[in-house]
Amino acid sequence: MITYEQIKQNDAIRTYIQKADESLAALGYTEHSFAHVTKVAENVKYILETLGYSQHEVELGMIAAYLHDIGNLVNRSEHSQSGAVMAFRILDRMDMDAEDIATVVTAIGNHDEGTGVPVNAIAAALILADKSDVRRSRVRNQEKSTFDIHDRVNYSVEKSILKINQEHSLIKLKLTVDTHYGSVMDYFEIFLERMILCRKAAEKLGLQFKLMINEQSLI
């Protein structure tokens, strides 16, 4: 079996991730490089392990997470679809089992809120892990006076925690929002579609989804 560590160490994959992120940087998007895909992979692992999925399924989920944004190398538009095609070619050339390739490609192709559907547990875990990665360190623009609403929303999030309760009935996204930079309404204006998709993903995993926002002004 192809492992997550093999994927992480693959030079071609690392190049694709880096170049995809450089394209997004040129377009003014938030960070989508190694910090993002690694955090998403760690959250996928947390979700699937906590819910009792097999180690094999956890590995596939982490691989899908690490590869999920490579389609941005082609174009931001429809990047989940182009990313799925790229992942298919990469994994096929690495001689991954066809069934495992299908699982990874399906998850990648369904992770974006425009077209995504949590069709299986790994796709659902990827959606939740990806859409919950909102944090100040993803903002590239260092000039606060020129922040657009996306910059303000991400920069305002001081802390983000994804947590499944002990009964495995509820998954919470807890955010600490500095309202000096962005309001809770700003967050919903930008991310409402993502939160709806997260709710559907949680339901696929047999969970309820709850968003908790703690407002504070740090200045």
Coordinates of N, CA and C in Angstrom, one line a residue:
M1 N 0.8 -1.2 0.0 CA 0.0 0.0 0.0 C 0.9 1.3 0.0
I2 N 0.5 2.2 -0.8 CA 1.1 3.6 -0.8 C 0.7 4.3 0.5
T3 N 1.7 4.8 1.2 CA 1.4 5.4 2.5 C 1.4 7.0 2.4
Y4 N 0.9 7.6 3.4 CA 0.9 9.0 3.5 C 2.3 9.6 3.6
E5 N 3.2 8.9 4.3 CA 4.6 9.4 4.3 C 5.2 9.3 3.0
Q6 N 4.9 8.3 2.2 CA 5.5 8.3 0.8 C 5.0 9.5 0.0
I7 N 3.7 9.8 0.1 CA 3.1 10.9 -0.6 C 3.8 12.2 -0.2
K8 N 4.0 12.4 1.1 CA 4.6 13.6 1.6 C 6.1 13.8 1.1
Q9 N 6.8 12.7 0.9 CA 8.2 12.8 0.5 C 8.4 12.8 -1.0
N10 N 7.3 12.7 -1.7 CA 7.4 12.6 -3.2 C 7.7 14.0 -3.7
D11 N 8.8 14.1 -4.4 CA 9.3 15.4 -4.9 C 8.3 16.1 -5.9
A12 N 7.8 15.3 -6.8 CA 6.8 15.8 -7.8 C 5.6 16.4 -7.1
I13 N 5.1 15.7 -6.2 CA 3.9 16.1 -5.4 C 4.2 17.4 -4.7
R14 N 5.3 17.5 -4.0 CA 5.7 18.7 -3.3 C 5.8 19.9 -4.3
T15 N 6.3 19.6 -5.5 CA 6.4 20.7 -6.5 C 5.0 21.2 -6.9
Y16 N 4.1 20.2 -7.1 CA 2.8 20.6 -7.5 C 2.1 21.5 -6.5
I17 N 2.2 21.0 -5.2 CA 1.6 21.8 -4.1 C 2.2 23.2 -4.0
Q18 N 3.5 23.3 -4.1 CA 4.2 24.6 -4.0 C 3.8 25.5 -5.2
K19 N 3.8 25.0 -6.4 CA 3.4 25.8 -7.5 C 1.9 26.2 -7.6
A20 N 1.1 25.3 -7.1 CA -0.3 25.6 -7.0 C -0.5 26.8 -6.0
D21 N 0.2 26.7 -4.9 CA 0.1 27.8 -3.9 C 0.6 29.1 -4.4
E22 N 1.7 29.0 -5.2 CA 2.2 30.3 -5.8 C 1.2 30.9 -6.8
S23 N 0.5 30.1 -7.5 CA -0.6 30.6 -8.4 C -1.7 31.3 -7.6
L24 N -2.1 30.7 -6.4 CA -3.1 31.3 -5.6 C -2.6 32.6 -4.9
A25 N -1.3 32.6 -4.6 CA -0.7 33.8 -4.0 C -0.8 35.0 -5.0
A26 N -0.5 34.7 -6.3 CA -0.6 35.7 -7.3 C -2.0 36.2 -7.5
L27 N -3.0 35.4 -7.2 CA -4.4 35.8 -7.3 C -4.9 36.5 -6.0
G28 N -4.1 36.5 -5.0 CA -4.5 37.1 -3.7 C -5.2 36.2 -2.7
Y29 N -5.2 34.9 -2.9 CA -5.8 34.0 -2.1 C -5.0 33.7 -0.8
T30 N -5.7 33.1 0.2 CA -5.0 32.7 1.4 C -4.1 31.5 1.2
E31 N -3.2 31.2 2.1 CA -2.3 30.1 2.0 C -2.9 28.8 1.8
H32 N -2.4 28.1 0.8 CA -2.9 26.7 0.5 C -1.7 25.7 0.3
S33 N -0.7 26.0 1.0 CA 0.6 25.2 0.8 C 0.7 24.1 1.9
F34 N 1.9 23.8 2.2 CA 2.2 22.6 3.1 C 1.5 22.8 4.5
A35 N 1.5 24.0 5.0 CA 0.8 24.2 6.3 C -0.6 23.8 6.3
H36 N -1.3 24.2 5.2 CA -2.7 23.9 5.1 C -3.0 22.4 4.9
V37 N -2.3 21.8 3.9 CA -2.6 20.4 3.5 C -2.2 19.5 4.7
T38 N -1.2 19.8 5.4 CA -0.7 19.0 6.6 C -1.8 19.1 7.7
K39 N -2.3 20.3 8.0 CA -3.3 20.5 9.0 C -4.6 19.7 8.6
V40 N -4.9 19.8 7.4 CA -6.1 19.1 6.9 C -5.9 17.6 7.1
A41 N -4.8 17.1 6.7 CA -4.5 15.7 6.9 C -4.5 15.2 8.3
E42 N -4.0 16.1 9.2 CA -4.0 15.7 10.7 C -5.5 15.7 11.2
N43 N -6.3 16.6 10.7 CA -7.7 16.7 11.1 C -8.5 15.5 10.6
V44 N -8.2 15.1 9.3 CA -8.8 13.9 8.8 C -8.5 12.7 9.6
K45 N -7.2 12.6 10.0 CA -6.8 11.5 10.8 C -7.5 11.5 12.2
Y46 N -7.6 12.6 12.8 CA -8.3 12.8 14.0 C -9.8 12.3 13.9
I47 N -10.5 12.8 12.9 CA -11.9 12.4 12.7 C -12.1 10.9 12.5
L48 N -11.3 10.4 11.6 CA -11.5 9.0 11.2 C -11.1 8.0 12.3
E49 N -9.9 8.3 13.0 CA -9.5 7.5 14.1 C -10.5 7.6 15.3
T50 N -10.9 8.8 15.6 CA -11.9 8.9 16.7 C -13.2 8.1 16.5
L51 N -13.6 8.1 15.2 CA -14.8 7.4 14.9 C -14.6 5.9 14.6
G52 N -13.4 5.4 14.8 CA -13.1 4.0 14.7 C -12.9 3.4 13.3
Y53 N -12.6 4.2 12.4 CA -12.3 3.7 11.0 C -10.9 3.0 11.0
S54 N -10.7 2.1 10.1 CA -9.5 1.3 10.0 C -8.3 2.2 9.7
Q55 N -7.1 1.7 10.0 CA -5.9 2.4 9.7 C -5.7 2.6 8.2
H56 N -6.2 1.6 7.5 CA -6.1 1.7 6.0 C -7.0 2.9 5.5
E57 N -8.1 3.1 6.1 CA -9.0 4.2 5.7 C -8.4 5.5 6.1
V58 N -7.8 5.5 7.3 CA -7.2 6.7 7.8 C -6.1 7.1 6.9
E59 N -5.2 6.2 6.4 CA -4.1 6.5 5.5 C -4.7 7.1 4.2
L60 N -5.8 6.5 3.6 CA -6.3 7.0 2.4 C -6.9 8.4 2.6
G61 N -7.5 8.6 3.7 CA -8.0 10.0 4.0 C -6.9 11.0 4.1
M62 N -5.8 10.7 4.7 CA -4.7 11.6 4.9 C -4.1 11.9 3.5
I63 N -4.0 10.8 2.7 CA -3.5 11.0 1.3 C -4.4 12.0 0.5
A64 N -5.7 11.7 0.6 CA -6.6 12.6 -0.1 C -6.5 14.1 0.4
A65 N -6.3 14.2 1.7 CA -6.1 15.6 2.3 C -4.8 16.2 1.8
Y66 N -3.8 15.5 1.7 CA -2.5 16.1 1.3 C -2.5 16.5 -0.2
L67 N -3.3 15.8 -1.0 CA -3.4 16.1 -2.4 C -4.6 17.0 -2.8
H68 N -5.4 17.3 -1.9 CA -6.7 17.8 -2.3 C -6.7 19.2 -3.0
D69 N -5.6 19.9 -2.9 CA -5.6 21.3 -3.5 C -4.7 21.4 -4.7
I70 N -4.1 20.3 -5.2 CA -3.1 20.4 -6.3 C -3.8 20.9 -7.5
G71 N -5.1 20.7 -7.7 CA -5.8 21.2 -8.9 C -5.7 22.7 -9.0
N72 N -5.3 23.5 -8.0 CA -5.1 24.9 -8.1 C -3.9 25.2 -9.1
L73 N -3.1 24.2 -9.3 CA -2.0 24.4 -10.3 C -2.6 24.6 -11.7
V74 N -3.7 24.1 -12.0 CA -4.3 24.2 -13.3 C -5.1 25.5 -13.3
N75 N -6.1 25.7 -12.4 CA -6.9 26.9 -12.3 C -7.7 26.8 -11.0
R76 N -8.0 27.9 -10.4 CA -8.8 27.9 -9.2 C -10.2 27.4 -9.5
S77 N -10.7 27.7 -10.6 CA -12.0 27.3 -11.0 C -12.0 25.8 -11.3
E78 N -13.0 25.1 -10.7 CA -13.1 23.6 -10.8 C -11.8 22.9 -10.3
H79 N -11.1 23.4 -9.3 CA -9.9 22.8 -8.9 C -10.0 21.5 -8.3
S80 N -11.2 21.2 -7.7 CA -11.4 19.9 -7.1 C -11.5 18.8 -8.2
Q81 N -12.0 19.2 -9.4 CA -12.1 18.2 -10.5 C -10.7 18.0 -11.1
S82 N -10.0 19.1 -11.4 CA -8.7 18.9 -12.0 C -7.7 18.2 -11.0
G83 N -7.9 18.5 -9.8 CA -7.1 17.9 -8.7 C -7.3 16.4 -8.7
A84 N -8.6 16.0 -8.8 CA -8.9 14.6 -8.8 C -8.2 13.9 -10.0
V85 N -8.2 14.5 -11.2 CA -7.6 13.9 -12.3 C -6.1 13.8 -12.1
M86 N -5.5 14.9 -11.6 CA -4.1 14.8 -11.3 C -3.7 13.7 -10.3
A87 N -4.5 13.6 -9.3 CA -4.3 12.6 -8.2 C -4.3 11.2 -8.8
F88 N -5.3 11.0 -9.7 CA -5.4 9.7 -10.4 C -4.2 9.3 -11.1
R89 N -3.6 10.3 -11.9 CA -2.4 10.0 -12.7 C -1.2 9.7 -11.7
I90 N -1.1 10.5 -10.7 CA 0.0 10.4 -9.8 C 0.0 9.0 -9.1
L91 N -1.2 8.7 -8.5 CA -1.3 7.4 -7.8 C -1.3 6.2 -8.6
D92 N -1.8 6.3 -9.8 CA -1.7 5.2 -10.8 C -0.3 4.9 -11.1
R93 N 0.5 5.9 -11.4 CA 1.9 5.7 -11.7 C 2.7 5.2 -10.5
M94 N 2.2 5.4 -9.3 CA 2.8 4.9 -8.1 C 2.3 3.5 -7.8
D95 N 1.5 2.9 -8.7 CA 1.0 1.5 -8.6 C 0.1 1.4 -7.3
M96 N -0.7 2.4 -7.0 CA -1.7 2.2 -5.9 C -2.8 1.3 -6.4
D97 N -3.4 0.5 -5.5 CA -4.5 -0.3 -5.8 C -5.6 0.5 -6.4
A98 N -6.3 0.0 -7.4 CA -7.4 0.7 -8.1 C -8.5 1.1 -7.2
E99 N -8.9 0.3 -6.2 CA -10.0 0.6 -5.3 C -9.5 1.8 -4.4
D100 N -8.3 1.8 -4.0 CA -7.8 2.9 -3.1 C -7.7 4.2 -3.9
I101 N -7.3 4.1 -5.2 CA -7.2 5.3 -6.0 C -8.6 5.9 -6.2
A102 N -9.6 5.0 -6.4 CA -11.0 5.4 -6.5 C -11.5 6.2 -5.3
T103 N -11.1 5.7 -4.1 CA -11.5 6.3 -2.9 C -10.9 7.7 -2.7
V104 N -9.6 7.8 -3.0 CA -8.9 9.1 -2.9 C -9.4 10.1 -3.9
V105 N -9.6 9.7 -5.1 CA -10.0 10.6 -6.2 C -11.4 11.1 -5.9
T106 N -12.3 10.2 -5.5 CA -13.7 10.6 -5.1 C -13.7 11.7 -4.0
A107 N -12.9 11.5 -3.0 CA -12.8 12.5 -1.9 C -12.3 13.8 -2.4
I108 N -11.3 13.8 -3.2 CA -10.7 15.1 -3.7 C -11.8 15.8 -4.6
G109 N -12.4 15.0 -5.5 CA -13.3 15.6 -6.4 C -14.6 16.1 -5.8
N110 N -14.8 15.8 -4.5 CA -16.1 16.2 -3.8 C -15.8 17.1 -2.6
H111 N -14.6 17.7 -2.6 CA -14.3 18.5 -1.4 C -14.7 20.0 -1.4
D112 N -15.0 20.5 -2.6 CA -15.3 21.9 -2.7 C -16.8 22.2 -2.6
E113 N -17.1 23.3 -2.0 CA -18.5 23.6 -1.7 C -19.3 23.9 -2.9
G114 N -18.7 24.3 -4.0 CA -19.5 24.5 -5.2 C -20.1 23.3 -5.8
T115 N -19.4 22.2 -5.8 CA -19.9 21.0 -6.4 C -19.8 19.7 -5.5
G116 N -19.2 19.9 -4.4 CA -18.9 18.7 -3.5 C -20.1 18.1 -2.8
V117 N -20.0 16.8 -2.6 CA -21.0 16.0 -1.9 C -20.3 15.0 -1.1
P118 N -20.6 14.9 0.2 CA -19.9 13.9 1.1 C -20.4 12.5 0.7
V119 N -19.9 11.9 -0.3 CA -20.4 10.6 -0.8 C -20.0 9.4 0.0
N120 N -18.9 9.6 0.7 CA -18.5 8.5 1.6 C -17.8 9.1 2.8
A121 N -17.4 8.2 3.7 CA -16.8 8.7 5.0 C -15.5 9.5 4.8
I122 N -14.7 9.1 3.9 CA -13.4 9.8 3.7 C -13.7 11.2 3.0
A123 N -14.6 11.2 2.1 CA -14.9 12.5 1.5 C -15.5 13.4 2.6
A124 N -16.3 12.9 3.4 CA -16.9 13.7 4.5 C -15.9 14.2 5.5
A125 N -14.9 13.4 5.9 CA -13.9 13.8 6.8 C -13.0 14.9 6.1
L126 N -12.7 14.8 4.8 CA -11.9 15.8 4.1 C -12.7 17.1 4.1
I127 N -13.9 17.1 3.8 CA -14.7 18.3 3.8 C -14.6 19.0 5.2
L128 N -14.9 18.3 6.2 CA -14.8 18.9 7.6 C -13.5 19.4 7.9
A129 N -12.4 18.7 7.6 CA -11.1 19.1 7.9 C -10.6 20.3 7.1
D130 N -11.0 20.3 5.8 CA -10.6 21.4 5.0 C -11.3 22.7 5.3
K131 N -12.6 22.6 5.5 CA -13.4 23.9 5.7 C -13.3 24.4 7.1
S132 N -12.7 23.6 8.0 CA -12.5 24.1 9.4 C -11.2 24.8 9.5
D133 N -10.3 24.8 8.5 CA -9.0 25.4 8.6 C -9.1 26.9 8.3
V134 N -9.6 27.6 9.3 CA -9.7 29.1 9.2 C -8.7 29.7 10.3
R135 N -7.8 30.5 9.9 CA -6.8 31.0 10.9 C -6.1 32.2 10.4
R136 N -5.6 33.0 11.3 CA -4.9 34.2 11.0 C -3.6 34.0 10.1
S137 N -2.9 32.9 10.4 CA -1.6 32.6 9.7 C -1.8 32.3 8.2
R138 N -3.0 32.1 7.7 CA -3.3 31.8 6.3 C -3.3 33.1 5.5
V139 N -3.4 34.3 6.1 CA -3.5 35.5 5.4 C -2.1 36.0 5.0
R140 N -2.0 36.2 3.7 CA -0.7 36.6 3.2 C -0.5 38.2 3.2
N141 N -1.6 38.9 3.0 CA -1.5 40.3 3.0 C -1.2 40.9 4.4
Q142 N -0.1 41.6 4.5 CA 0.4 42.1 5.8 C -0.1 43.5 6.0
E143 N -0.7 44.1 5.0 CA -1.2 45.5 5.1 C -2.7 45.5 5.5
K144 N -3.0 45.6 6.8 CA -4.3 45.5 7.3 C -5.3 46.5 6.6
S145 N -4.8 47.6 6.3 CA -5.7 48.7 5.7 C -6.3 48.3 4.3
T146 N -5.6 47.3 3.7 CA -6.1 46.8 2.4 C -6.8 45.5 2.4
F147 N -7.1 45.0 3.6 CA -7.8 43.7 3.7 C -9.1 43.7 3.0
D148 N -9.4 42.6 2.2 CA -10.7 42.4 1.7 C -11.5 41.6 2.7
I149 N -12.7 41.2 2.5 CA -13.5 40.5 3.5 C -12.9 39.1 3.8
H150 N -12.3 38.5 2.8 CA -11.7 37.2 3.0 C -10.6 37.3 4.0
D151 N -9.7 38.3 3.7 CA -8.6 38.6 4.6 C -9.1 38.9 6.0
R152 N -10.1 39.7 6.2 CA -10.6 40.1 7.5 C -11.1 38.9 8.2
V153 N -11.9 38.0 7.5 CA -12.5 36.9 8.2 C -11.4 35.9 8.7
N154 N -10.5 35.6 7.8 CA -9.4 34.7 8.2 C -8.5 35.3 9.3
Y155 N -8.2 36.6 9.2 CA -7.3 37.2 10.1 C -8.0 37.3 11.5
S156 N -9.3 37.4 11.5 CA -10.0 37.6 12.8 C -10.1 36.4 13.6
V157 N -9.8 35.2 13.0 CA -9.9 34.0 13.8 C -8.6 33.7 14.5
E158 N -8.7 34.0 15.8 CA -7.5 33.8 16.7 C -7.2 32.3 17.0
K159 N -8.3 31.5 17.0 CA -8.2 30.1 17.4 C -9.3 29.3 16.8
S160 N -8.9 28.1 16.3 CA -9.9 27.2 15.7 C -9.7 25.8 16.2
I161 N -10.7 25.2 16.7 CA -10.6 23.8 17.2 C -11.8 23.0 16.7
L162 N -11.4 21.8 16.1 CA -12.4 20.9 15.7 C -12.4 19.7 16.7
K163 N -13.6 19.4 17.2 CA -13.7 18.5 18.4 C -14.9 17.6 18.3
I164 N -14.7 16.3 18.4 CA -15.8 15.3 18.5 C -16.1 15.0 19.9
N165 N -17.3 15.0 20.3 CA -17.6 14.7 21.8 C -17.4 13.2 22.1
Q166 N -17.4 12.9 23.4 CA -17.1 11.6 23.9 C -18.1 10.6 23.4
E167 N -19.4 11.0 23.2 CA -20.4 10.1 22.7 C -20.4 9.8 21.2
H168 N -19.5 10.5 20.5 CA -19.4 10.4 19.1 C -20.7 10.7 18.4
S169 N -21.4 11.7 18.9 CA -22.7 12.1 18.3 C -22.6 13.5 17.8
L170 N -21.6 14.3 18.1 CA -21.5 15.7 17.7 C -20.1 16.1 17.4
I171 N -19.9 16.9 16.3 CA -18.6 17.5 16.0 C -18.7 19.0 16.1
K172 N -17.9 19.6 16.8 CA -18.0 21.1 17.0 C -16.8 21.8 16.4
L173 N -17.1 22.9 15.7 CA -16.0 23.8 15.3 C -16.1 25.0 16.2
K174 N -15.1 25.1 17.0 CA -15.0 26.3 18.0 C -14.0 27.3 17.4
L175 N -14.6 28.5 17.3 CA -13.8 29.6 16.8 C -13.7 30.8 17.8
T176 N -12.5 31.3 18.0 CA -12.4 32.6 18.7 C -12.1 33.7 17.8
V177 N -13.1 34.6 17.7 CA -13.0 35.7 16.6 C -12.7 37.0 17.3
D178 N -11.7 37.6 16.8 CA -11.4 39.0 17.2 C -12.2 40.0 16.4
T179 N -13.2 40.5 17.0 CA -14.2 41.4 16.2 C -13.6 42.7 15.8
H180 N -12.4 43.0 16.2 CA -11.7 44.2 15.7 C -11.5 44.1 14.2
Y181 N -11.2 42.9 13.7 CA -10.9 42.8 12.3 C -12.1 42.3 11.5
G182 N -12.9 41.5 12.1 CA -14.1 41.0 11.3 C -15.2 40.6 12.2
S183 N -16.4 40.7 11.8 CA -17.6 40.4 12.6 C -18.0 38.9 12.3
V184 N -18.9 38.4 13.2 CA -19.4 37.1 13.0 C -20.3 37.1 11.7
M185 N -20.9 38.2 11.4 CA -21.7 38.3 10.2 C -20.9 38.2 9.0
D186 N -19.7 38.8 9.0 CA -18.7 38.6 7.9 C -18.4 37.1 7.7
Y187 N -18.2 36.4 8.8 CA -17.9 35.0 8.7 C -19.0 34.2 8.0
F188 N -20.2 34.5 8.4 CA -21.3 33.8 7.7 C -21.5 34.2 6.3
E189 N -21.2 35.5 6.0 CA -21.4 35.9 4.6 C -20.4 35.2 3.7
I190 N -19.2 34.9 4.2 CA -18.2 34.2 3.3 C -18.4 32.7 3.4
F191 N -18.6 32.2 4.6 CA -18.5 30.7 4.8 C -19.8 30.0 5.0
L192 N -21.0 30.6 4.8 CA -22.2 30.0 5.0 C -22.4 28.7 4.2
E193 N -22.0 28.8 2.9 CA -22.1 27.6 2.0 C -21.2 26.5 2.5
R194 N -20.0 26.8 3.0 CA -19.1 25.8 3.6 C -19.7 25.2 4.8
M195 N -20.3 26.0 5.7 CA -20.9 25.4 6.9 C -22.0 24.5 6.6
I196 N -22.8 24.8 5.6 CA -23.9 23.9 5.2 C -23.3 22.6 4.7
L197 N -22.2 22.6 3.9 CA -21.6 21.4 3.4 C -21.0 20.6 4.6
C198 N -20.4 21.3 5.6 CA -19.9 20.7 6.8 C -21.0 19.9 7.5
R199 N -22.2 20.5 7.6 CA -23.3 19.9 8.3 C -23.7 18.6 7.6
K200 N -23.7 18.6 6.2 CA -24.0 17.4 5.4 C -22.9 16.3 5.6
A201 N -21.6 16.8 5.7 CA -20.5 15.9 5.9 C -20.6 15.2 7.3
A202 N -20.9 16.0 8.3 CA -21.1 15.4 9.6 C -22.2 14.4 9.7
E203 N -23.3 14.7 9.0 CA -24.4 13.7 9.0 C -24.0 12.4 8.3
K204 N -23.2 12.5 7.3 CA -22.7 11.3 6.6 C -21.9 10.4 7.5
L205 N -21.2 11.1 8.5 CA -20.5 10.3 9.5 C -21.3 10.0 10.7
G206 N -22.6 10.2 10.7 CA -23.5 9.9 11.8 C -23.4 10.9 13.0
L207 N -22.9 12.2 12.6 CA -22.7 13.2 13.6 C -23.6 14.4 13.4
Q208 N -23.8 15.2 14.4 CA -24.4 16.5 14.3 C -23.2 17.5 14.2
F209 N -23.4 18.6 13.4 CA -22.4 19.6 13.3 C -22.8 20.9 14.0
K210 N -21.9 21.4 14.9 CA -22.3 22.6 15.6 C -21.1 23.6 15.5
L211 N -21.4 24.8 15.1 CA -20.5 25.9 15.0 C -20.6 26.8 16.3
M212 N -19.5 27.0 17.0 CA -19.5 27.8 18.2 C -18.5 28.9 18.0
I213 N -18.9 30.2 18.2 CA -18.1 31.3 17.9 C -18.0 32.1 19.2
N214 N -16.8 32.3 19.7 CA -16.6 33.2 20.9 C -16.0 34.5 20.4
E215 N -16.8 35.6 20.6 CA -16.4 36.9 20.1 C -15.6 37.6 21.2
Q216 N -14.5 38.2 20.8 CA -13.7 39.1 21.7 C -13.0 40.1 20.9
S217 N -12.7 41.2 21.5 CA -11.9 42.2 20.8 C -10.5 42.3 21.6
L218 N -9.5 42.0 20.9 CA -8.1 42.0 21.5 C -7.4 43.3 21.4
I219 N -8.1 44.3 20.8 CA -7.4 45.6 20.7 C -8.4 46.7 21.3

